[in-house]
Tab-separated table of C-alpha atoms and ligand atoms in Angstrom:
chain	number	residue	atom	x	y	z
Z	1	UNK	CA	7.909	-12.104	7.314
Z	2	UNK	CA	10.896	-13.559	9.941
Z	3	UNK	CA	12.669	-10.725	10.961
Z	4	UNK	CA	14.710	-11.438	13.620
Z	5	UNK	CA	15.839	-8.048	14.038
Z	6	UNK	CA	13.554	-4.745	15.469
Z	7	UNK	CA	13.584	-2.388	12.715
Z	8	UNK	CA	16.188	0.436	14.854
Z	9	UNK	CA	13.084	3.318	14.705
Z	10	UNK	CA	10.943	1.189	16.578
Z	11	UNK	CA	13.406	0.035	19.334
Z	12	UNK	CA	12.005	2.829	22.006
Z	13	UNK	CA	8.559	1.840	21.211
Z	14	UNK	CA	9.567	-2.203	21.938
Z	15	UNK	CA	10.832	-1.156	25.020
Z	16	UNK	CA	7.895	0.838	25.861
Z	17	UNK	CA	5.646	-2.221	25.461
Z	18	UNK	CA	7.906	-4.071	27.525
Z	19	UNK	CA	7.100	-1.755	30.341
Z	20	UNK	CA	3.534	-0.876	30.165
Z	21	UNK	CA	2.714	-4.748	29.155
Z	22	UNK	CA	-0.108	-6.618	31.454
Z	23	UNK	CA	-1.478	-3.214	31.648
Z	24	UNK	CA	-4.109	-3.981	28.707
Z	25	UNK	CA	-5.156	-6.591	26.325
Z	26	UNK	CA	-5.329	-4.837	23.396
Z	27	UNK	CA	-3.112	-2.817	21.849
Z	28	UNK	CA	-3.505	-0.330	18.831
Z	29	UNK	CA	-0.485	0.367	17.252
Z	30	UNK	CA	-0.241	3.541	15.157
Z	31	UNK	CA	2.338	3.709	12.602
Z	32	UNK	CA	2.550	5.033	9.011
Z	33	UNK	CA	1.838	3.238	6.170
Z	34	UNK	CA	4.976	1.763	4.785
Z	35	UNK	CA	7.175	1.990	7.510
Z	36	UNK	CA	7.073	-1.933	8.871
Z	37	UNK	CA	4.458	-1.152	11.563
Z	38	UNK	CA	3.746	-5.448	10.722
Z	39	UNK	CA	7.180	-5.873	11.457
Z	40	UNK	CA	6.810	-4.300	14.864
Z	41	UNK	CA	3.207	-6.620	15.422
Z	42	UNK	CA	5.434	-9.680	14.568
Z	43	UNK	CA	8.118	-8.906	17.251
Z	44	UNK	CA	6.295	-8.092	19.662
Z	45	UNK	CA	4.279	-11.466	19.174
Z	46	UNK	CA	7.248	-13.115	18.993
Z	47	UNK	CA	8.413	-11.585	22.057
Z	48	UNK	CA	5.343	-12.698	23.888
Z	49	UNK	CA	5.589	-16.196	23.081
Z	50	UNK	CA	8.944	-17.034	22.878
Z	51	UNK	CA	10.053	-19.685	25.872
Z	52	UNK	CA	13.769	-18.021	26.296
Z	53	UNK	CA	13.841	-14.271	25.275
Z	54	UNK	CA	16.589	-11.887	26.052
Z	55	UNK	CA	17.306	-9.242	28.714
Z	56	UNK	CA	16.484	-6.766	25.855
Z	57	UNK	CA	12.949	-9.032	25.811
Z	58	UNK	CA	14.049	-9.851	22.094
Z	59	UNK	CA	12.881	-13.899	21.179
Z	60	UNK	CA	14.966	-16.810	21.068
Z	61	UNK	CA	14.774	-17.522	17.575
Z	62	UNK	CA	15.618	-21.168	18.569
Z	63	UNK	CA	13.328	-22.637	21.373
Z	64	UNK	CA	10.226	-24.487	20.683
Z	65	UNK	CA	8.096	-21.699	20.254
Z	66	UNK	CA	10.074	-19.695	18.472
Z	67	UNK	CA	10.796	-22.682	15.712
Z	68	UNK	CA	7.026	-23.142	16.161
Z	69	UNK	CA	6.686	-19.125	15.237
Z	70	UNK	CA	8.916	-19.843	12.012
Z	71	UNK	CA	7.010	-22.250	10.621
Z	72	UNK	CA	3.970	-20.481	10.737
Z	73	UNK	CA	2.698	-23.353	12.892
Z	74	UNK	CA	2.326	-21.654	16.990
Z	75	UNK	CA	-0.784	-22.696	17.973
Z	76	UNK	CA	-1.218	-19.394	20.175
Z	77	UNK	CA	-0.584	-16.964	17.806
Z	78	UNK	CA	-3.578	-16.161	14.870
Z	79	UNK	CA	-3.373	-13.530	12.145
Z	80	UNK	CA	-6.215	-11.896	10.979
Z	81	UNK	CA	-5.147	-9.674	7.667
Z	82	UNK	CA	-6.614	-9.573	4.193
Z	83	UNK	CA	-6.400	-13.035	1.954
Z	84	UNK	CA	-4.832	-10.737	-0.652
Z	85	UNK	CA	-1.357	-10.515	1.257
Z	86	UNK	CA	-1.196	-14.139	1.246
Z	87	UNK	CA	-1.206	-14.647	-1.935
Z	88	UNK	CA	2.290	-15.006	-2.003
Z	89	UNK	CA	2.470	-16.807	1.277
Z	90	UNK	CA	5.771	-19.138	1.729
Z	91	UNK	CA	3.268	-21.954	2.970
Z	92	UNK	CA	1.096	-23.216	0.044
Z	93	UNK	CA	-1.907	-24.272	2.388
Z	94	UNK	CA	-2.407	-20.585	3.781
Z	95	UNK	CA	-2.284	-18.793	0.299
Z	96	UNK	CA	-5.770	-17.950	-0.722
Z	97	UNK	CA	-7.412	-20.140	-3.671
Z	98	UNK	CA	-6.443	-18.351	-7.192
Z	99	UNK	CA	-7.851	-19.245	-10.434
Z	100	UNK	CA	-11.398	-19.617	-12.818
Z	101	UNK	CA	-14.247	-19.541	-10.733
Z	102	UNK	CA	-12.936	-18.350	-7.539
Z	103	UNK	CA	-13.637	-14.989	-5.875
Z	104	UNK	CA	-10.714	-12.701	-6.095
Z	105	UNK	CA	-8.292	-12.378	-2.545
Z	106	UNK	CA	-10.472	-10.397	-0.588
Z	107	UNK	CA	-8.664	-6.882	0.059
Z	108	UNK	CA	-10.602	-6.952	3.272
Z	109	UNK	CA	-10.607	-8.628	6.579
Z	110	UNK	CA	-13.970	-11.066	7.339
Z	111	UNK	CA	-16.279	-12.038	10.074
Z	112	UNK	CA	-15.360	-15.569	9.271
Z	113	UNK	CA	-11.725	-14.788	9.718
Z	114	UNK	CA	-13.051	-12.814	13.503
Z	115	UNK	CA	-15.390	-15.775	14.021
Z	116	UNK	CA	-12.644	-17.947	13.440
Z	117	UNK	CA	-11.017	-16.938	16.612
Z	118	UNK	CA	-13.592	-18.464	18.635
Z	119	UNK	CA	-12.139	-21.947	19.004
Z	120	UNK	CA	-9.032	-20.817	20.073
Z	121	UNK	CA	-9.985	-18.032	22.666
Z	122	UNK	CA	-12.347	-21.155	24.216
Z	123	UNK	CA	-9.586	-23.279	25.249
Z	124	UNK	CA	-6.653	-23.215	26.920
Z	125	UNK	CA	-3.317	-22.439	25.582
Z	126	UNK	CA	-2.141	-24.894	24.041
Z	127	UNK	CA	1.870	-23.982	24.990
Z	128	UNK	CA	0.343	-22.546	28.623
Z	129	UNK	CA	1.534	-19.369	27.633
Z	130	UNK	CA	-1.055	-16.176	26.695
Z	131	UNK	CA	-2.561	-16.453	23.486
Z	132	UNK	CA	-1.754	-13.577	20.782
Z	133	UNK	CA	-4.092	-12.311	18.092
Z	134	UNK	CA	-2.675	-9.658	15.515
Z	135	UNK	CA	-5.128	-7.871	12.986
Z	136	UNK	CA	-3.726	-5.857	10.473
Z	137	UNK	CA	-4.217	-2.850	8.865
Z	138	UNK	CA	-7.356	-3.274	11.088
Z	139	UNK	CA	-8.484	0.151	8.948
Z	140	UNK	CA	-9.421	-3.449	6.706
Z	141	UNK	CA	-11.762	-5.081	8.872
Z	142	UNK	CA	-15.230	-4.950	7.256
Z	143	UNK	CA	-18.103	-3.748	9.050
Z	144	UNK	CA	-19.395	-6.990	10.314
Z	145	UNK	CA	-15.883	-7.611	11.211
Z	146	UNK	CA	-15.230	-4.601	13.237
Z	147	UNK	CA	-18.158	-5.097	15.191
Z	148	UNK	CA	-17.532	-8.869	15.652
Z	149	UNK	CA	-14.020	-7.893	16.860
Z	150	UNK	CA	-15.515	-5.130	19.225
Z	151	UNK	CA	-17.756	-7.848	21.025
Z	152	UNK	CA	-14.365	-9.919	21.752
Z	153	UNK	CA	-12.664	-7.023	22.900
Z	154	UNK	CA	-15.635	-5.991	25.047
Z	155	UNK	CA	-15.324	-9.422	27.107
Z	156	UNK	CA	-12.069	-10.317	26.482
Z	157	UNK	CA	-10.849	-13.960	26.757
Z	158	UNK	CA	-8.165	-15.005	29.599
Z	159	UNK	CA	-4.456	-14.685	28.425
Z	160	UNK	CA	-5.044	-13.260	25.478
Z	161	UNK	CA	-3.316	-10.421	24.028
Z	162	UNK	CA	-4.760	-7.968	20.605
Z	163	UNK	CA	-2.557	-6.376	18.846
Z	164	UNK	CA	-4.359	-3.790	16.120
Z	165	UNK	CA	-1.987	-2.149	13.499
Z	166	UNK	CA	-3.413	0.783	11.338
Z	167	UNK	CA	-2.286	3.471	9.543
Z	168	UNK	CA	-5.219	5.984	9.568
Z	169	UNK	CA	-6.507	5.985	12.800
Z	170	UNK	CA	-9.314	7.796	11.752
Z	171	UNK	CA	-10.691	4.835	9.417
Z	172	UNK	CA	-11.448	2.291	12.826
Z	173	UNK	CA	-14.582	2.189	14.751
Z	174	UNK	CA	-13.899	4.362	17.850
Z	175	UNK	CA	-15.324	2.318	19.950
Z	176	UNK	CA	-12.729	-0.177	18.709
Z	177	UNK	CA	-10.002	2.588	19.680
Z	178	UNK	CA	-11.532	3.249	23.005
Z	179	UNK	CA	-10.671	-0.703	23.966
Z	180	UNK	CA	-7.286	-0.601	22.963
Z	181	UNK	CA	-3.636	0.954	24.245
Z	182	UNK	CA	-2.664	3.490	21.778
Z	183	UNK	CA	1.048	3.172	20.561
Z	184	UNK	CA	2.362	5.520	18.876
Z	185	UNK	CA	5.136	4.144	16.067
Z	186	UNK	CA	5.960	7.165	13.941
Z	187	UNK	CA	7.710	6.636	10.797
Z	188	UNK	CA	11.992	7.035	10.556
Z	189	UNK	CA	13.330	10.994	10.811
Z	190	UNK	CA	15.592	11.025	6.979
Z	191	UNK	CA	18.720	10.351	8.237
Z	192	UNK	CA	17.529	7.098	10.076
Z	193	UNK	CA	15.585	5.412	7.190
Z	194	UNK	CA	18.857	6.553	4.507
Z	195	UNK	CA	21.100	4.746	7.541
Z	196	UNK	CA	18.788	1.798	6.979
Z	197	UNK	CA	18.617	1.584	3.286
Z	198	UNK	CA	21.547	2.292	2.913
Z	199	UNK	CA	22.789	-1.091	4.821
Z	200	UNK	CA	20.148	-3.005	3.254
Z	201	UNK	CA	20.781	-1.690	0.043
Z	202	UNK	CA	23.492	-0.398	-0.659
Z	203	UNK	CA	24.178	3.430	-0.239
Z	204	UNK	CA	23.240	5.949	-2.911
Z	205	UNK	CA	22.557	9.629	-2.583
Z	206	UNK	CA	19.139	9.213	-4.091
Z	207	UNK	CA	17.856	8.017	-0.379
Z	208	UNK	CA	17.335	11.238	1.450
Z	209	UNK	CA	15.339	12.351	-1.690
Z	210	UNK	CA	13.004	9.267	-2.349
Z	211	UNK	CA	12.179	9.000	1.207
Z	212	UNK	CA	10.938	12.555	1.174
Z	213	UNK	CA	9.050	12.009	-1.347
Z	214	UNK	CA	7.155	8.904	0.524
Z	215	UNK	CA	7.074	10.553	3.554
Z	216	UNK	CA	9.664	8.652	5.457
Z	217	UNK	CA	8.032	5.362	4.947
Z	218	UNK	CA	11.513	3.552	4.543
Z	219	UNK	CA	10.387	0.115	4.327
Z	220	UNK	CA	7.796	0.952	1.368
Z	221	UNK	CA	10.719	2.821	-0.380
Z	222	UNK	CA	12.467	0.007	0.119
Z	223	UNK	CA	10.287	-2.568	-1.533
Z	224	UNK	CA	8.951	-0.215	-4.365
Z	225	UNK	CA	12.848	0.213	-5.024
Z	226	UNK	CA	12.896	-3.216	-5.946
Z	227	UNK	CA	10.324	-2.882	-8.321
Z	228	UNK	CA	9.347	-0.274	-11.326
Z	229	UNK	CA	7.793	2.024	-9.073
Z	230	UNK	CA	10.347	4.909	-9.149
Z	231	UNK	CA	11.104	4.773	-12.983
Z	232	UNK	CA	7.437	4.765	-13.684
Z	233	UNK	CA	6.628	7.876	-11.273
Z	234	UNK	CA	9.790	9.672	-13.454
Z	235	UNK	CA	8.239	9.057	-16.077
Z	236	UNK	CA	4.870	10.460	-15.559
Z	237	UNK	CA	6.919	13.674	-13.845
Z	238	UNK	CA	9.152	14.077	-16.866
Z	239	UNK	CA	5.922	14.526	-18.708
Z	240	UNK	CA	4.259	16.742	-16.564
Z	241	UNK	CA	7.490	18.992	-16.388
Z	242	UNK	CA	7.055	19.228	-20.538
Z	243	UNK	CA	4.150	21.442	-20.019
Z	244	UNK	CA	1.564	22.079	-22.237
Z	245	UNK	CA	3.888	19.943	-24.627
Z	246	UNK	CA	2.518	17.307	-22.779
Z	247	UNK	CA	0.768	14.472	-25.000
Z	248	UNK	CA	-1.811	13.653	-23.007
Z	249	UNK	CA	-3.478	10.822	-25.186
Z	250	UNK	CA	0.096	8.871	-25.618
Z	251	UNK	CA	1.036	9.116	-21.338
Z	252	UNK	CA	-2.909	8.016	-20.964
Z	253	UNK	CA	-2.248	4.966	-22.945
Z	254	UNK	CA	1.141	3.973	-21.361
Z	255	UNK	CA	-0.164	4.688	-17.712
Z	256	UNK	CA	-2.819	2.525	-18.573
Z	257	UNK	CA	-0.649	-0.157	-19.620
Z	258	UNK	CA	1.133	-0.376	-16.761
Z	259	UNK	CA	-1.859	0.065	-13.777
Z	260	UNK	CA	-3.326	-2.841	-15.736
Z	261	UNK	CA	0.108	-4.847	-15.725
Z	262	UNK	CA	0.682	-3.659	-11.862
Z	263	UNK	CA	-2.861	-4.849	-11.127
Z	264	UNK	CA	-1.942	-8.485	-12.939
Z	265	UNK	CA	1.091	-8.879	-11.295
Z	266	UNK	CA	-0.456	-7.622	-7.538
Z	267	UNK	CA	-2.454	-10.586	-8.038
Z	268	UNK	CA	0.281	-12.765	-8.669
Z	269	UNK	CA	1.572	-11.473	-5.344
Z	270	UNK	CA	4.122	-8.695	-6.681
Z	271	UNK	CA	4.105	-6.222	-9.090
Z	272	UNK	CA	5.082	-2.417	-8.517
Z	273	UNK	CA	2.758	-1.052	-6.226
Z	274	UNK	CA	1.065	1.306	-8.614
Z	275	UNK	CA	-2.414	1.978	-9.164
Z	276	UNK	CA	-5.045	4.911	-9.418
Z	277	UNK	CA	-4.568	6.012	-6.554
Z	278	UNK	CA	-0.866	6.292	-6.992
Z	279	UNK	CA	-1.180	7.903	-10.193
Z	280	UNK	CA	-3.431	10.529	-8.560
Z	281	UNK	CA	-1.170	10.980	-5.692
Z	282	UNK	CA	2.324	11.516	-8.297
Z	283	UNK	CA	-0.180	14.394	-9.814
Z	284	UNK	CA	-1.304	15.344	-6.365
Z	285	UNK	CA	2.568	15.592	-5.312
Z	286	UNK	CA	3.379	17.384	-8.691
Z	287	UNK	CA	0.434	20.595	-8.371
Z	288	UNK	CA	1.536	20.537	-4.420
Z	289	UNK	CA	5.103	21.979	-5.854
Z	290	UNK	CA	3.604	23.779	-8.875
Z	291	UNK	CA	1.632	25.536	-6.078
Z	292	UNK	CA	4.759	25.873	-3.622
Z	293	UNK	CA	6.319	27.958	-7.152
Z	294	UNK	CA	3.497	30.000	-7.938
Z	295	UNK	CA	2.575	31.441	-4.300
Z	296	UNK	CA	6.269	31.336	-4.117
Z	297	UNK	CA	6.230	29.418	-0.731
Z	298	UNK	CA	9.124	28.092	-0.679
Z	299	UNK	CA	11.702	25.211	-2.967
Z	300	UNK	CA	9.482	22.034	-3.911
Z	301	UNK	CA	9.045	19.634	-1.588
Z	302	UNK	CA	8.329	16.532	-3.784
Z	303	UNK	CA	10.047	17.067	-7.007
Z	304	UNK	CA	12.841	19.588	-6.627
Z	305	UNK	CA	15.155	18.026	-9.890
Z	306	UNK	CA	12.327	19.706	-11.615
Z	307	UNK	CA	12.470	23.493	-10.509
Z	308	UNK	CA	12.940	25.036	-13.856
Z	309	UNK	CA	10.311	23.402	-15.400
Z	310	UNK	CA	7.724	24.297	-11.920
Z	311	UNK	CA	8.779	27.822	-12.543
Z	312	UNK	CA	8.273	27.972	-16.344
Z	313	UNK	CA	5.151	26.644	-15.825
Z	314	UNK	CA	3.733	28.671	-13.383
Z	315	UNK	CA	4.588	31.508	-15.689
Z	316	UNK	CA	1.666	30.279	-17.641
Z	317	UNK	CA	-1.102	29.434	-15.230
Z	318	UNK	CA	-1.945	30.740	-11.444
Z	319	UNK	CA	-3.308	29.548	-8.191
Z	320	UNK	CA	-6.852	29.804	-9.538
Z	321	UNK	CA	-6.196	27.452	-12.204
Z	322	UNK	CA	-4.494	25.388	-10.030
Z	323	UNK	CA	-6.675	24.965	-6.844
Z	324	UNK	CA	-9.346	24.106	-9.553
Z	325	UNK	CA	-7.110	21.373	-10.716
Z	326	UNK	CA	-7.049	19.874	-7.505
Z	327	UNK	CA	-10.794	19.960	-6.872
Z	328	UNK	CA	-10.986	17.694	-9.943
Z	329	UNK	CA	-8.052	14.958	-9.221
Z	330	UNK	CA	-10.030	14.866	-5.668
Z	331	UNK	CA	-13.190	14.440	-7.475
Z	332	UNK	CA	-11.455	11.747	-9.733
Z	333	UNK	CA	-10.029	9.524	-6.357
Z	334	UNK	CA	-13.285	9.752	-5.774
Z	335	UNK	CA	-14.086	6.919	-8.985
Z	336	UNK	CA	-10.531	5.836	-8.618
Z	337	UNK	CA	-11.412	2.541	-7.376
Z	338	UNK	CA	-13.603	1.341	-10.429
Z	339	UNK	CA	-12.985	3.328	-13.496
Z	340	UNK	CA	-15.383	1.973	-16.087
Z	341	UNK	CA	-13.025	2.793	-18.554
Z	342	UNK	CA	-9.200	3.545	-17.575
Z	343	UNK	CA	-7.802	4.948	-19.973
Z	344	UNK	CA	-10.618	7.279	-20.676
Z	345	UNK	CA	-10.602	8.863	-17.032
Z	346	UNK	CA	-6.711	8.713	-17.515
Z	347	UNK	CA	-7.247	10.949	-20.564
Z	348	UNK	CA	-9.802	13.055	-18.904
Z	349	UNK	CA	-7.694	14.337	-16.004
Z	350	UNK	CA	-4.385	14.345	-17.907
Z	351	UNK	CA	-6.114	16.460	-20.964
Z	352	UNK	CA	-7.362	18.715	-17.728
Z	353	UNK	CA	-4.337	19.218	-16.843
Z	354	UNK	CA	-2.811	20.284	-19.939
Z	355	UNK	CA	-5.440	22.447	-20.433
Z	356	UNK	CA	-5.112	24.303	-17.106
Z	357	UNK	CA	-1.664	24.918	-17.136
Z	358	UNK	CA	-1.655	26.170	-20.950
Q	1	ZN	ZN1	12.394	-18.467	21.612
């Protein structure tokens, strides 16, 4: 989680803290999913509590605090976020407790964990600097937690700063938003996140593409690169493109084969970052350009490698068909969290789709 450099899309919005700062004492940052809006929290906590920072505002990296900060040890700094992202935690102590008997990480952020904050808002700091409290994606905070947090931010303790991180806006309490700064932190235009993956990674022509088809969110492109997550979306495209060749039964039984291994290995703190939901979204993606072809709106916006097999399909279906397709994958998302049976529902919407597009 050190990074000791801003990320270069959310240099402006640094700054812009840096100005309007002591204005508020909470701040809701707004940034897309995937493009290091936790990278942004971090430096600007950093920044905060750093003894010795920079005319740019940028931290030390070296003083006390800053050491302090690396160790995962400040006193004055307290991160609220789900149990399952620290399940790979580079401290031992602060990895949630894995194995028989115990509760799985929670995906969710507590009222214990927002309780928790109590005994250090109710004394002084311990450096005599302001205190920082990050909470993110706060979209996670449960109920109980979101109204445990709004009391805090209601009467807020001295020197104390909030910092809120969520991707959906529309998923927090409002009267949560109303107590907060809104930051905007939109994700990288193209060219900046290929510039950055490109010297992280190494250059390839593929970036441009791949972050289109995440939306721009260059840091998730970047970790799902590292994983199986782009060979296994190809492969459920490939057999989409086949058309009603498609064997539905035989991609059911592989998809669920790997959503159950992604799910083992998420646990284990990697894995590839696929689930339902990203199945549903690669099929979302795929009728969004079969659409595109048929009401002849334009080249695809997800999957162009594939036009000739969009426009041969389309030849055999129409909008109708189509639109009705995506009532039913939205219906599915719907039970996406707890299929009873996996590869059943897998089978269901694939044999759908074959169907619909014969
Ligand atoms: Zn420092």
């Amino acid at each position: 989680m050190t990074r000791t450099t801003l990320l270069p899309w959310h240099a402006p919005i640094f700054k812009t803290w840096h100005a309007i700062a002591n204005k508020a004492h909470a701040y809701l940052i707004v940034a897309p999913d995937g493009t290091g809006g936790e990278y942004l929290l971090n430096q600007l906590a950093h920044s905060v509590l750093c003894e010795n920072t920079d005319a740019q505002h940028l931290a030390c990296g070296q003083c006390v605090a800053c050491l302090l900060l690396q160790s995962y040890s400040h006193p004055d700094l307290r991160v609220l976020r789900p149990a399952i992202l620290d399940v790979n935690h580079p401290i031992e102590e602060m990895r949630p407790e894995q194995g028989a008997g115990k509760p799985k990480p929670s995906k969710e952020i507590s009222i214990a964990q927002v309780r928790g904050l109590a005994n250090m808002v109710n004394q002084t700091s311990h450096r005599g600097g302001q205190r920082v409290i990050l909470v993110y994606p706060a979209q996670k905070l449960n109920r109980n937690a979101a109204n445990a947090l709004l009391k805090t931010l209601e009467e807020p303790p001295p020197n104390t700063l909030f910092f809120l991180l969520v991707d959906d806006v529309k998923q927090l309490l409002p009267t949560i938003i109303s107590r907060c700064q809104r930051i905007e932190a939109p994700a990288p235009s193209i060219d900046a996140g290929a510039d950055y993956l490109n010297q992280v990674l190494g250059t390839t022509s593929d970036w441009p593409q791949l972050l289109a088809t995440e939306n721009g969110a260059a840091i998730r492109v970047q970790e799902l690169s590292q994983g199986n997550y782009f060979e296994l979306q190809q492969q459920l495209i490939d057999a989409l493109a086949q058309g009603s060749r498609l064997s539905a039964l035989r991609l059911a039984e592989q998809f669920e084969k790997h959503i159950a291994d992604a799910e083992k290995a998420r646990l284990a703190g990697g894995g590839s970052g696929i689930d339902v939901n990203t199945f549903i979204t690669w099929l979302q993606r795929w009728l969004h350009d079969l659409l595109c072809e048929s009401q002849g709106s334009g080249a695809a916006r997800y999957y162009p490698k594939h036009q000739k097999a969009l426009q041969q399909i389309v030849l055999k279906t129409n909008a109708i068909k189509l639109h009705e397709f995506e009532q039913q994958l939205l219906k599915s998302k719907r039970y996406a969290e707890h299929p009873l049976n996996l590869k059943t529902w897998l089978e269901h919407i694939l044999l759908d789709y074959a169907q619909r597009i014969a």
